[in-house]
DNA sequence: TGGGTATTTGAATCACGATTCAACAAACAT
DNA sequence: ATGTTTGTTGAATCGTGATTCAAATACCCA
């Protein structure tokens, strides 16, 4: 038998398993057995911890968002220069590639958010938090005279997050000429106009091209 | 018995029924019976025309995109002034409200595009077409000295479509303070910087607020 | 008008995932 | 050690939607 775990530990594992399963099979198309398998358990055990599967899915989405947001924050804390901070923040909001787990999960949610209020709220909340994050960077930069904002920080923040989101979708959909690097450059194009700062890239980009490996062949569903 | 239709006619009806059903139940969560009911037929009849349901779904998505694109084109053809044309184009890319059918369907597709190559290609193609549409408007405007482009037209076009897409998601997810009007203003904020044109709104906006009716209560799925 | 054909129905069947639950076993307490 | 608690299994059952197909019927045409 699989090693027993405390209720709390197992629930955390299940949340993560659900997250992985949803990325593979879709936020709504995912099956109980797929989550169980991902967790190395049987379906009965999953039900023991989450009698209503929807609760698990919501928690998994919530956890995915927290993780996404925390990872971004971790990457930018400690950067003093506002311009560098802005550049790194933009990059951190984009997927590494078409298979980036964090962004994939968020994209899954987009469609469901139109039908399900809980998901809509979840996604909206994340959006607002990211806007606030950008606003802080922008205003600090303006206060330090690094940036000369051409619009109010809310407008710029909203547009920056919007651009990130949209290019995330493009990258996940494997656009042939827009990869993470290209998206960064496109978003920076706007950021330069909005901040009046040259926002020069210094560090080497994480990836160099949009072209990608042929990817692991995997059964398609719908 | 339901009135008989020619194969071609019935297929067109089914494509539209599938489109409606997907908007209600999700691009992937939709069931054969729901499509049949929407078409006023039984499941057997649907299978008679589309032995593989996936073919129908793909055609429905394709049709939805064509319709979306054609509607946009119809709205802007005949507008001579580049600035007005740009403004109307931006508005036409946004949903009327959270229940806008065309955009809802596109949003449904976003998540699936990460898992399904066909859907990814479909969505990518639409994106590129829209970018090209904007590029034309921008370049004509620049040729007429109406616009002074701050970036190359491809960058501006890509960013404009990206912004539209992203605000479409926000509106569909019922963001409390971003409705179609607010989204237009946000996107115009960027467009003004990029074109050097004031892009003043003349016609009354279609809707006046982001606040919406409480909406028809409907059973939630996932 | 009547025969032929294409479309649709509806019931039967199949397939698969969710749900239940008694039995079992790992950890824990004493 | 032994008993108790708690997490897990696995088989049985249930429910739902997909699939099949013979029968019924609407439409077409000679």
Short mmCIF file of C-alpha atoms (C1' of nucleotides) in Angstrom, two decimals:
data_model
loop_
_atom_site.label_atom_id
_atom_site.label_comp_id
_atom_site.label_asym_id
_atom_site.label_seq_id
_atom_site.Cartn_x
_atom_site.Cartn_y
_atom_site.Cartn_z
CA UNK A 1 0.00 0.00 0.00
CA UNK A 2 1.10 3.52 -0.61
CA UNK A 3 2.70 5.18 2.34
CA UNK A 4 0.17 6.84 4.58
CA UNK A 5 0.28 10.57 5.01
CA UNK A 6 -1.31 12.96 7.42
CA UNK A 7 -4.47 14.59 6.19
CA UNK A 8 -2.77 17.95 5.76
CA UNK A 9 0.23 16.58 3.89
CA UNK A 10 -1.90 14.50 1.59
CA UNK A 11 -4.13 17.40 0.74
CA UNK A 12 -1.13 19.44 -0.28
CA UNK A 13 0.08 16.59 -2.45
CA UNK A 14 -3.35 16.24 -4.00
CA UNK A 15 -3.52 19.91 -4.80
CA UNK A 16 -0.26 19.61 -6.64
CA UNK A 17 -1.32 16.43 -8.40
CA UNK A 18 -4.54 18.12 -9.50
CA UNK A 19 -2.55 21.04 -10.83
CA UNK A 20 -0.40 18.74 -12.93
CA UNK A 21 -3.36 16.71 -14.13
CA UNK A 22 -5.24 19.83 -15.19
CA UNK A 23 -2.33 21.06 -17.22
CA UNK A 24 -2.27 17.77 -19.08
CA UNK A 25 -5.97 17.24 -19.54
CA UNK A 26 -7.58 20.62 -19.24
CA UNK A 27 -9.11 22.45 -16.33
CA UNK A 28 -12.52 21.02 -17.03
CA UNK A 29 -11.74 17.83 -18.87
CA UNK A 30 -9.65 16.40 -16.07
CA UNK A 31 -10.84 13.11 -14.52
CA UNK A 32 -10.71 11.92 -10.98
CA UNK A 33 -8.61 8.93 -11.94
CA UNK A 34 -6.07 11.13 -13.65
CA UNK A 35 -5.60 13.13 -10.50
CA UNK A 36 -5.38 9.95 -8.45
CA UNK A 37 -2.78 8.48 -10.75
CA UNK A 38 -0.79 11.70 -10.70
CA UNK A 39 -0.80 11.49 -6.91
CA UNK A 40 0.06 7.80 -6.89
CA UNK A 41 -3.21 6.89 -5.21
CA UNK A 42 -6.55 5.40 -6.14
CA UNK A 43 -9.66 7.41 -6.79
CA UNK A 44 -11.14 6.33 -3.47
CA UNK A 45 -8.32 7.96 -1.57
CA UNK A 46 -8.80 11.21 -3.42
CA UNK A 47 -12.49 11.21 -2.59
CA UNK A 48 -11.65 10.50 1.03
CA UNK A 49 -9.84 13.83 1.19
CA UNK A 50 -12.04 15.74 -1.23
CA UNK A 51 -15.57 14.36 -1.38
CA UNK A 52 -16.38 17.11 -3.87
CA UNK A 53 -13.84 17.20 -6.63
CA UNK A 54 -14.65 20.80 -7.50
CA UNK A 55 -13.24 21.93 -4.19
CA UNK A 56 -9.94 20.30 -5.02
CA UNK A 57 -9.85 21.90 -8.45
CA UNK A 58 -10.51 25.34 -7.05
CA UNK A 59 -7.82 24.91 -4.43
CA UNK A 60 -5.43 23.72 -7.09
CA UNK A 61 -6.07 26.76 -9.22
CA UNK A 62 -5.70 28.98 -6.21
CA UNK A 63 -2.42 27.35 -5.31
CA UNK A 64 -1.20 27.66 -8.89
CA UNK A 65 -1.85 31.36 -8.85
CA UNK A 66 -0.17 31.89 -5.51
CA UNK A 67 2.84 30.00 -6.74
CA UNK A 68 2.94 32.02 -9.94
CA UNK A 69 2.72 35.29 -8.08
CA UNK A 70 5.23 34.30 -5.41
CA UNK A 71 7.75 33.20 -8.02
CA UNK A 72 7.51 36.55 -9.72
CA UNK A 73 7.96 38.41 -6.47
CA UNK A 74 10.96 36.32 -5.58
CA UNK A 75 12.64 37.13 -8.87
CA UNK A 76 12.28 40.87 -8.49
CA UNK A 77 12.87 41.48 -4.80
CA UNK A 78 16.32 42.82 -4.27
CA UNK A 79 16.58 44.60 -7.61
CA UNK A 80 17.09 48.23 -6.83
CA UNK A 81 17.23 49.84 -10.27
CA UNK A 82 13.65 50.57 -11.38
CA UNK A 83 14.38 49.94 -15.05
CA UNK A 84 15.95 46.56 -14.38
CA UNK A 85 13.14 45.71 -12.01
CA UNK A 86 10.59 46.51 -14.68
CA UNK A 87 12.37 44.44 -17.29
CA UNK A 88 12.72 41.43 -15.01
CA UNK A 89 9.12 41.72 -13.95
CA UNK A 90 7.92 41.66 -17.53
CA UNK A 91 10.00 38.61 -18.28
CA UNK A 92 8.78 36.83 -15.16
CA UNK A 93 5.18 37.17 -16.28
CA UNK A 94 5.76 35.29 -19.48
CA UNK A 95 6.00 31.54 -19.92
CA UNK A 96 9.44 30.06 -20.50
CA UNK A 97 8.00 28.20 -23.42
CA UNK A 98 4.79 26.57 -24.66
CA UNK A 99 4.91 23.99 -21.90
CA UNK A 100 5.42 26.32 -18.96
CA UNK A 101 3.22 24.85 -16.27
CA UNK A 102 2.28 27.99 -14.40
CA UNK A 103 1.07 29.91 -17.40
CA UNK A 104 -0.58 26.87 -18.96
CA UNK A 105 -2.79 26.54 -15.93
CA UNK A 106 -3.76 30.19 -16.01
CA UNK A 107 -4.65 29.88 -19.68
CA UNK A 108 -6.84 26.90 -18.91
CA UNK A 109 -8.77 29.08 -16.54
CA UNK A 110 -9.52 31.85 -19.01
CA UNK A 111 -12.38 30.12 -20.75
CA UNK A 112 -13.87 28.66 -17.60
CA UNK A 113 -13.87 32.09 -15.98
CA UNK A 114 -16.64 33.14 -18.33
CA UNK A 115 -18.94 30.41 -17.09
CA UNK A 116 -17.86 30.00 -13.51
CA UNK A 117 -17.94 32.95 -11.14
CA UNK A 118 -15.45 31.49 -8.73
CA UNK A 119 -12.86 31.11 -11.45
CA UNK A 120 -13.68 34.55 -12.79
CA UNK A 121 -13.08 36.08 -9.40
CA UNK A 122 -9.88 34.14 -8.91
CA UNK A 123 -8.48 35.32 -12.21
CA UNK A 124 -9.64 38.90 -11.72
CA UNK A 125 -8.02 39.04 -8.31
CA UNK A 126 -4.72 37.84 -9.69
CA UNK A 127 -4.90 40.42 -12.45
CA UNK A 128 -5.48 43.22 -9.98
CA UNK A 129 -2.62 42.10 -7.79
CA UNK A 130 -0.27 42.11 -10.74
CA UNK A 131 -1.42 45.56 -11.77
CA UNK A 132 -0.72 46.82 -8.26
CA UNK A 133 2.72 45.25 -8.41
CA UNK A 134 3.53 47.12 -11.62
CA UNK A 135 2.10 50.34 -10.25
CA UNK A 136 4.50 50.21 -7.35
CA UNK A 137 7.46 49.72 -9.63
CA UNK A 138 6.32 52.52 -11.90
CA UNK A 139 5.70 54.99 -9.14
CA UNK A 140 8.95 54.26 -7.37
CA UNK A 141 10.72 54.72 -10.69
CA UNK A 142 8.93 58.01 -11.25
CA UNK A 143 9.78 59.19 -7.74
CA UNK A 144 13.44 58.45 -8.45
CA UNK A 145 13.19 60.37 -11.73
CA UNK A 146 14.12 57.23 -13.61
CA UNK A 147 10.73 57.12 -15.31
CA UNK A 148 8.68 59.91 -16.83
CA UNK A 149 5.25 58.40 -16.96
CA UNK A 150 3.26 59.27 -20.06
CA UNK A 151 0.07 57.95 -18.47
CA UNK A 152 -1.16 57.31 -14.96
CA UNK A 153 0.41 54.28 -13.36
CA UNK A 154 -2.87 52.39 -13.27
CA UNK A 155 -3.27 52.60 -17.02
CA UNK A 156 0.28 51.53 -17.64
CA UNK A 157 0.05 48.73 -15.10
CA UNK A 158 -3.17 47.42 -16.55
CA UNK A 159 -1.78 47.48 -20.05
CA UNK A 160 1.44 45.79 -19.07
CA UNK A 161 -0.36 42.93 -17.36
CA UNK A 162 -2.76 42.70 -20.28
CA UNK A 163 0.12 42.41 -22.71
CA UNK A 164 1.79 39.75 -20.61
CA UNK A 165 -1.40 37.75 -20.44
CA UNK A 166 -2.05 37.95 -24.14
CA UNK A 167 1.47 37.01 -25.16
CA UNK A 168 1.30 34.18 -22.67
CA UNK A 169 -1.61 32.81 -24.66
CA UNK A 170 0.27 33.28 -27.92
CA UNK A 171 3.33 31.46 -26.65
CA UNK A 172 1.29 28.63 -25.19
CA UNK A 173 -0.49 28.29 -28.53
CA UNK A 174 2.94 27.97 -30.15
CA UNK A 175 2.93 31.04 -32.31
CA UNK A 176 5.65 30.46 -34.85
CA UNK A 177 7.37 33.80 -34.50
CA UNK A 178 6.49 34.98 -31.00
CA UNK A 179 8.44 33.35 -28.21
CA UNK A 180 9.33 34.68 -24.80
CA UNK A 181 12.12 36.89 -26.11
CA UNK A 182 10.01 38.42 -28.82
CA UNK A 183 7.18 39.02 -26.37
CA UNK A 184 9.52 40.77 -23.96
CA UNK A 185 10.65 43.06 -26.72
CA UNK A 186 7.09 43.83 -27.78
CA UNK A 187 6.01 44.64 -24.26
CA UNK A 188 9.14 46.69 -23.68
CA UNK A 189 8.18 48.64 -26.78
CA UNK A 190 5.13 49.84 -24.97
CA UNK A 191 6.93 50.24 -21.65
CA UNK A 192 9.49 52.53 -23.25
CA UNK A 193 6.81 54.81 -24.60
CA UNK A 194 4.99 54.82 -21.29
CA UNK A 195 7.99 55.39 -19.04
CA UNK A 196 10.24 57.44 -21.28
CA UNK A 197 13.09 55.15 -20.29
CA UNK A 198 15.27 53.24 -22.75
CA UNK A 199 14.92 50.02 -20.71
CA UNK A 200 18.02 48.43 -22.17
CA UNK A 201 18.37 44.71 -21.78
CA UNK A 202 21.60 43.85 -19.94
CA UNK A 203 21.48 40.22 -18.87
CA UNK A 204 21.39 37.57 -21.56
CA UNK A 205 17.85 36.50 -22.39
CA UNK A 206 16.90 33.14 -20.94
CA UNK A 207 16.07 31.69 -24.32
CA UNK A 208 17.17 32.76 -27.71
CA UNK A 209 14.50 31.76 -30.17
CA UNK A 210 10.84 31.06 -30.61
CA UNK A 211 11.54 27.89 -32.53
CA UNK A 212 11.14 24.93 -30.28
CA UNK A 213 11.82 21.25 -30.08
CA UNK A 214 9.13 19.13 -31.74
CA UNK A 215 7.80 18.39 -28.25
CA UNK A 216 6.91 15.04 -26.78
CA UNK A 217 4.20 13.43 -28.90
CA UNK A 218 1.15 12.97 -26.71
CA UNK A 219 -2.38 11.85 -27.42
CA UNK A 220 -4.59 14.76 -28.26
CA UNK A 221 -8.02 14.91 -26.65
CA UNK A 222 -10.75 17.18 -28.05
CA UNK B 1 -40.35 14.19 -37.02
CA UNK B 2 -38.23 17.25 -37.44
CA UNK B 3 -38.21 18.76 -40.86
CA UNK B 4 -35.67 17.19 -43.12
CA UNK B 5 -32.84 19.30 -44.44
CA UNK B 6 -30.28 18.82 -47.12
CA UNK B 7 -26.95 17.58 -45.95
CA UNK B 8 -25.29 20.91 -46.56
CA UNK B 9 -27.98 22.95 -44.83
CA UNK B 10 -28.07 20.68 -41.84
CA UNK B 11 -24.35 20.79 -41.43
CA UNK B 12 -24.43 24.56 -41.35
CA UNK B 13 -27.15 24.45 -38.72
CA UNK B 14 -25.19 21.95 -36.70
CA UNK B 15 -22.10 24.10 -36.79
CA UNK B 16 -24.09 26.96 -35.38
CA UNK B 17 -25.73 24.78 -32.78
CA UNK B 18 -22.34 23.48 -31.71
CA UNK B 19 -21.10 27.03 -31.44
CA UNK B 20 -23.96 27.95 -29.12
CA UNK B 21 -23.61 24.81 -27.07
CA UNK B 22 -19.90 25.35 -26.58
CA UNK B 23 -20.46 28.84 -25.31
CA UNK B 24 -22.87 27.52 -22.72
CA UNK B 25 -21.00 24.43 -21.64
CA UNK B 26 -17.41 25.00 -22.54
CA UNK B 27 -15.39 24.10 -25.60
CA UNK B 28 -14.34 20.80 -24.09
CA UNK B 29 -17.13 20.08 -21.65
CA UNK B 30 -19.83 20.19 -24.29
CA UNK B 31 -21.87 17.02 -24.83
CA UNK B 32 -23.29 15.53 -27.96
CA UNK B 33 -26.81 15.71 -26.57
CA UNK B 34 -26.44 19.38 -25.81
CA UNK B 35 -25.51 20.09 -29.38
CA UNK B 36 -28.38 17.93 -30.61
CA UNK B 37 -30.85 19.72 -28.39
CA UNK B 38 -29.54 23.09 -29.49
CA UNK B 39 -30.13 22.00 -33.08
CA UNK B 40 -33.55 20.55 -32.31
CA UNK B 41 -32.44 17.05 -33.26
CA UNK B 42 -31.47 13.84 -31.54
CA UNK B 43 -27.94 12.70 -30.99
CA UNK B 44 -28.27 10.10 -33.72
CA UNK B 45 -28.95 12.73 -36.33
CA UNK B 46 -25.88 14.67 -35.27
CA UNK B 47 -23.75 11.57 -35.58
CA UNK B 48 -25.21 10.92 -38.98
CA UNK B 49 -23.74 14.18 -40.21
CA UNK B 50 -20.61 14.16 -38.07
CA UNK B 51 -19.54 10.65 -37.11
CA UNK B 52 -16.60 12.21 -35.28
CA UNK B 53 -17.75 14.96 -32.98
CA UNK B 54 -14.34 16.58 -32.94
CA UNK B 55 -14.67 17.46 -36.58
CA UNK B 56 -17.85 19.34 -35.82
CA UNK B 57 -16.26 21.20 -32.94
CA UNK B 58 -13.33 22.28 -35.03
CA UNK B 59 -15.61 23.48 -37.80
CA UNK B 60 -17.68 25.36 -35.26
CA UNK B 61 -14.64 27.11 -33.90
CA UNK B 62 -13.48 27.91 -37.36
CA UNK B 63 -16.88 29.33 -38.25
CA UNK B 64 -16.93 31.36 -35.05
CA UNK B 65 -13.63 32.94 -35.94
CA UNK B 66 -14.66 33.72 -39.47
CA UNK B 67 -17.83 35.33 -38.21
CA UNK B 68 -15.90 37.34 -35.64
CA UNK B 69 -13.43 38.57 -38.22
CA UNK B 70 -16.07 39.32 -40.85
CA UNK B 71 -18.12 41.32 -38.40
CA UNK B 72 -15.14 43.44 -37.57
CA UNK B 73 -14.37 44.05 -41.20
CA UNK B 74 -17.95 45.00 -41.91
CA UNK B 75 -17.91 47.60 -39.15
CA UNK B 76 -14.82 49.34 -40.40
CA UNK B 77 -15.17 49.22 -44.16
CA UNK B 78 -16.26 52.57 -45.43
CA UNK B 79 -14.61 54.59 -42.69
CA UNK B 80 -12.17 56.88 -44.43
CA UNK B 81 -10.56 58.76 -41.55
CA UNK B 82 -7.69 56.65 -40.22
CA UNK B 83 -8.17 57.79 -36.64
CA UNK B 84 -11.85 56.91 -36.61
CA UNK B 85 -11.10 53.66 -38.32
CA UNK B 86 -8.60 52.77 -35.64
CA UNK B 87 -11.00 53.63 -32.85
CA UNK B 88 -13.85 51.63 -34.33
CA UNK B 89 -11.55 48.71 -34.97
CA UNK B 90 -10.44 48.64 -31.36
CA UNK B 91 -14.01 48.71 -30.14
CA UNK B 92 -15.04 45.97 -32.54
CA UNK B 93 -12.44 43.63 -31.10
CA UNK B 94 -13.88 43.82 -27.63
CA UNK B 95 -16.92 41.98 -26.30
CA UNK B 96 -20.10 43.97 -25.82
CA UNK B 97 -20.32 42.51 -22.35
CA UNK B 98 -19.48 39.39 -20.36
CA UNK B 99 -21.93 37.32 -22.37
CA UNK B 100 -20.77 38.30 -25.83
CA UNK B 101 -20.93 35.08 -27.80
CA UNK B 102 -18.11 35.66 -30.24
CA UNK B 103 -15.49 36.54 -27.69
CA UNK B 104 -16.69 33.92 -25.24
CA UNK B 105 -15.99 31.26 -27.79
CA UNK B 106 -12.52 32.59 -28.49
CA UNK B 107 -11.76 32.61 -24.78
CA UNK B 108 -12.88 29.02 -24.50
CA UNK B 109 -10.28 28.17 -27.05
CA UNK B 110 -7.34 29.76 -25.29
CA UNK B 111 -6.75 26.96 -22.84
CA UNK B 112 -7.37 24.19 -25.32
CA UNK B 113 -4.88 25.73 -27.73
CA UNK B 114 -2.09 24.75 -25.38
CA UNK B 115 -3.03 21.08 -25.60
CA UNK B 116 -4.43 20.81 -29.08
CA UNK B 117 -2.34 21.79 -32.07
CA UNK B 118 -5.31 22.34 -34.34
CA UNK B 119 -6.83 24.83 -31.97
CA UNK B 120 -3.49 26.48 -31.43
CA UNK B 121 -3.05 26.96 -35.14
CA UNK B 122 -6.58 28.26 -35.54
CA UNK B 123 -6.10 30.86 -32.83
CA UNK B 124 -2.66 31.84 -34.04
CA UNK B 125 -3.93 32.35 -37.55
CA UNK B 126 -6.72 34.61 -36.35
CA UNK B 127 -4.23 36.61 -34.32
CA UNK B 128 -1.99 37.13 -37.31
CA UNK B 129 -4.87 38.19 -39.50
CA UNK B 130 -5.93 40.77 -36.98
CA UNK B 131 -2.40 42.07 -36.71
CA UNK B 132 -2.28 42.47 -40.46
CA UNK B 133 -5.58 44.32 -40.37
CA UNK B 134 -4.20 46.80 -37.86
CA UNK B 135 -0.98 47.18 -39.78
CA UNK B 136 -2.90 48.26 -42.85
CA UNK B 137 -4.81 50.87 -40.89
CA UNK B 138 -1.63 52.14 -39.27
CA UNK B 139 0.35 52.38 -42.47
CA UNK B 140 -2.41 54.06 -44.39
CA UNK B 141 -2.73 56.53 -41.54
CA UNK B 142 1.00 57.16 -41.59
CA UNK B 143 0.98 57.62 -45.37
CA UNK B 144 -1.73 60.25 -44.95
CA UNK B 145 0.32 61.95 -42.25
CA UNK B 146 -2.47 61.34 -39.78
CA UNK B 147 -0.27 59.07 -37.69
CA UNK B 148 3.35 59.43 -36.69
CA UNK B 149 4.26 55.91 -35.75
CA UNK B 150 6.52 55.62 -32.74
CA UNK B 151 7.24 51.98 -33.54
CA UNK B 152 7.06 49.80 -36.60
CA UNK B 153 3.52 48.86 -37.57
CA UNK B 154 4.01 45.21 -36.78
CA UNK B 155 4.91 45.95 -33.18
CA UNK B 156 1.97 48.28 -32.76
CA UNK B 157 -0.40 45.87 -34.46
CA UNK B 158 0.72 42.97 -32.35
CA UNK B 159 0.37 44.98 -29.18
CA UNK B 160 -3.06 46.28 -30.10
CA UNK B 161 -4.42 42.82 -30.81
CA UNK B 162 -2.77 41.54 -27.65
CA UNK B 163 -4.45 44.24 -25.60
CA UNK B 164 -7.82 43.52 -27.15
CA UNK B 165 -7.46 39.84 -26.42
CA UNK B 166 -6.47 40.36 -22.85
CA UNK B 167 -9.21 42.85 -22.06
CA UNK B 168 -11.64 40.48 -23.72
CA UNK B 169 -10.68 37.93 -21.11
CA UNK B 170 -11.06 40.48 -18.33
CA UNK B 171 -14.51 41.51 -19.49
CA UNK B 172 -15.66 37.94 -19.94
CA UNK B 173 -14.43 37.18 -16.42
CA UNK B 174 -16.56 40.11 -15.20
CA UNK B 175 -13.87 42.38 -13.90
CA UNK B 176 -15.66 44.82 -11.64
CA UNK B 177 -14.14 47.95 -13.03
CA UNK B 178 -13.12 47.06 -16.57
CA UNK B 179 -15.93 46.99 -19.10
CA UNK B 180 -15.85 47.57 -22.82
CA UNK B 181 -15.65 51.37 -22.45
CA UNK B 182 -12.82 51.24 -19.99
CA UNK B 183 -10.96 48.75 -22.12
CA UNK B 184 -11.29 50.98 -25.17
CA UNK B 185 -9.85 53.86 -23.21
CA UNK B 186 -6.96 51.76 -21.95
CA UNK B 187 -6.10 50.51 -25.40
CA UNK B 188 -6.45 53.98 -26.86
CA UNK B 189 -3.98 55.10 -24.23
CA UNK B 190 -1.39 52.94 -25.91
CA UNK B 191 -2.58 53.76 -29.41
CA UNK B 192 -2.14 57.48 -28.76
CA UNK B 193 1.44 57.00 -27.69
CA UNK B 194 2.14 54.76 -30.65
CA UNK B 195 0.50 56.88 -33.34
CA UNK B 196 1.02 60.36 -32.00
CA UNK B 197 -2.64 61.06 -32.71
CA UNK B 198 -5.16 62.30 -30.13
CA UNK B 199 -7.71 59.67 -31.25
CA UNK B 200 -10.65 61.56 -29.83
CA UNK B 201 -13.88 59.62 -29.34
CA UNK B 202 -16.72 61.19 -31.31
CA UNK B 203 -19.65 58.78 -31.46
CA UNK B 204 -21.34 57.86 -28.19
CA UNK B 205 -19.93 54.70 -26.69
CA UNK B 206 -22.15 51.67 -27.11
CA UNK B 207 -22.41 51.03 -23.42
CA UNK B 208 -21.78 53.37 -20.57
CA UNK B 209 -20.65 51.34 -17.61
CA UNK B 210 -18.89 48.17 -16.58
CA UNK B 211 -21.57 47.42 -13.99
CA UNK B 212 -23.93 44.87 -15.37
CA UNK B 213 -27.25 43.28 -14.65
CA UNK B 214 -27.08 40.41 -12.14
CA UNK B 215 -27.27 38.07 -15.12
CA UNK B 216 -29.49 35.05 -15.56
CA UNK B 217 -28.83 32.59 -12.78
CA UNK B 218 -27.61 29.41 -14.34
CA UNK B 219 -26.24 26.20 -12.93
CA UNK B 220 -22.49 26.28 -12.57
CA UNK B 221 -20.53 23.37 -13.82
CA UNK B 222 -16.96 22.82 -12.64
"C1'" DT C 1 -49.43 8.54 -57.03
"C1'" DG C 2 -46.15 5.48 -55.70
"C1'" DG C 3 -41.39 3.92 -55.35
"C1'" DG C 4 -36.87 5.21 -53.98
"C1'" DT C 5 -33.71 7.55 -51.23
"C1'" DA C 6 -31.91 10.30 -47.64
"C1'" DT C 7 -32.69 11.84 -43.10
"C1'" DT C 8 -34.24 11.27 -38.44
"C1'" DT C 9 -35.84 8.82 -34.53
"C1'" DG C 10 -35.75 6.04 -30.42
"C1'" DA C 11 -34.68 2.17 -28.07
"C1'" DA C 12 -30.97 -0.99 -27.01
"C1'" DT C 13 -26.36 -1.38 -25.96
"C1'" DC C 14 -21.82 -0.10 -24.84
"C1'" DA C 15 -18.14 2.33 -22.45
"C1'" DC C 16 -16.34 4.69 -18.97
"C1'" DG C 17 -15.94 7.46 -15.02
"C1'" DA C 18 -17.90 8.52 -10.39
"C1'" DT C 19 -19.29 6.75 -6.10
"C1'" DT C 20 -19.74 3.55 -2.33
"C1'" DC C 21 -18.02 0.74 1.10
"C1'" DA C 22 -16.26 -3.33 3.53
"C1'" DA C 23 -11.77 -4.96 4.30
"C1'" DC C 24 -7.19 -3.95 5.11
"C1'" DA C 25 -2.87 -1.92 6.79
"C1'" DA C 26 0.10 1.76 8.45
"C1'" DA C 27 0.95 4.82 12.10
"C1'" DC C 28 0.09 5.92 16.74
"C1'" DA C 29 -1.09 5.49 21.61
"C1'" DT C 30 -0.70 3.17 25.80
"C1'" DA D 1 2.62 -5.92 22.38
"C1'" DT D 2 -1.99 -4.72 21.60
"C1'" DG D 3 -5.72 -1.88 20.45
"C1'" DT D 4 -7.28 2.18 18.21
"C1'" DT D 5 -7.42 5.46 14.77
"C1'" DT D 6 -6.99 6.81 10.25
"C1'" DG D 7 -5.68 6.55 5.48
"C1'" DT D 8 -5.95 3.51 1.54
"C1'" DT D 9 -7.43 -0.11 -1.46
"C1'" DG D 10 -10.19 -2.61 -4.74
"C1'" DA D 11 -14.21 -4.56 -6.16
"C1'" DA D 12 -19.10 -3.72 -6.83
"C1'" DT D 13 -22.47 -0.59 -8.31
"C1'" DC D 14 -24.43 3.38 -10.31
"C1'" DG D 15 -25.13 6.93 -13.69
"C1'" DT D 16 -24.43 9.18 -17.79
"C1'" DG D 17 -23.27 9.97 -22.30
"C1'" DA D 18 -21.66 7.85 -26.70
"C1'" DT D 19 -22.76 4.61 -30.20
"C1'" DT D 20 -25.45 1.50 -33.00
"C1'" DC D 21 -29.09 0.38 -35.92
"C1'" DA D 22 -33.66 -1.16 -37.43
"C1'" DA D 23 -37.77 1.23 -38.13
"C1'" DA D 24 -40.19 5.26 -39.38
"C1'" DT D 25 -40.86 9.22 -42.14
"C1'" DA D 26 -40.16 13.27 -45.00
"C1'" DC D 27 -38.91 14.59 -49.44
"C1'" DC D 28 -37.94 13.86 -54.42
"C1'" DC D 29 -38.90 12.36 -58.87
"C1'" DA D 30 -40.78 9.64 -62.55
#
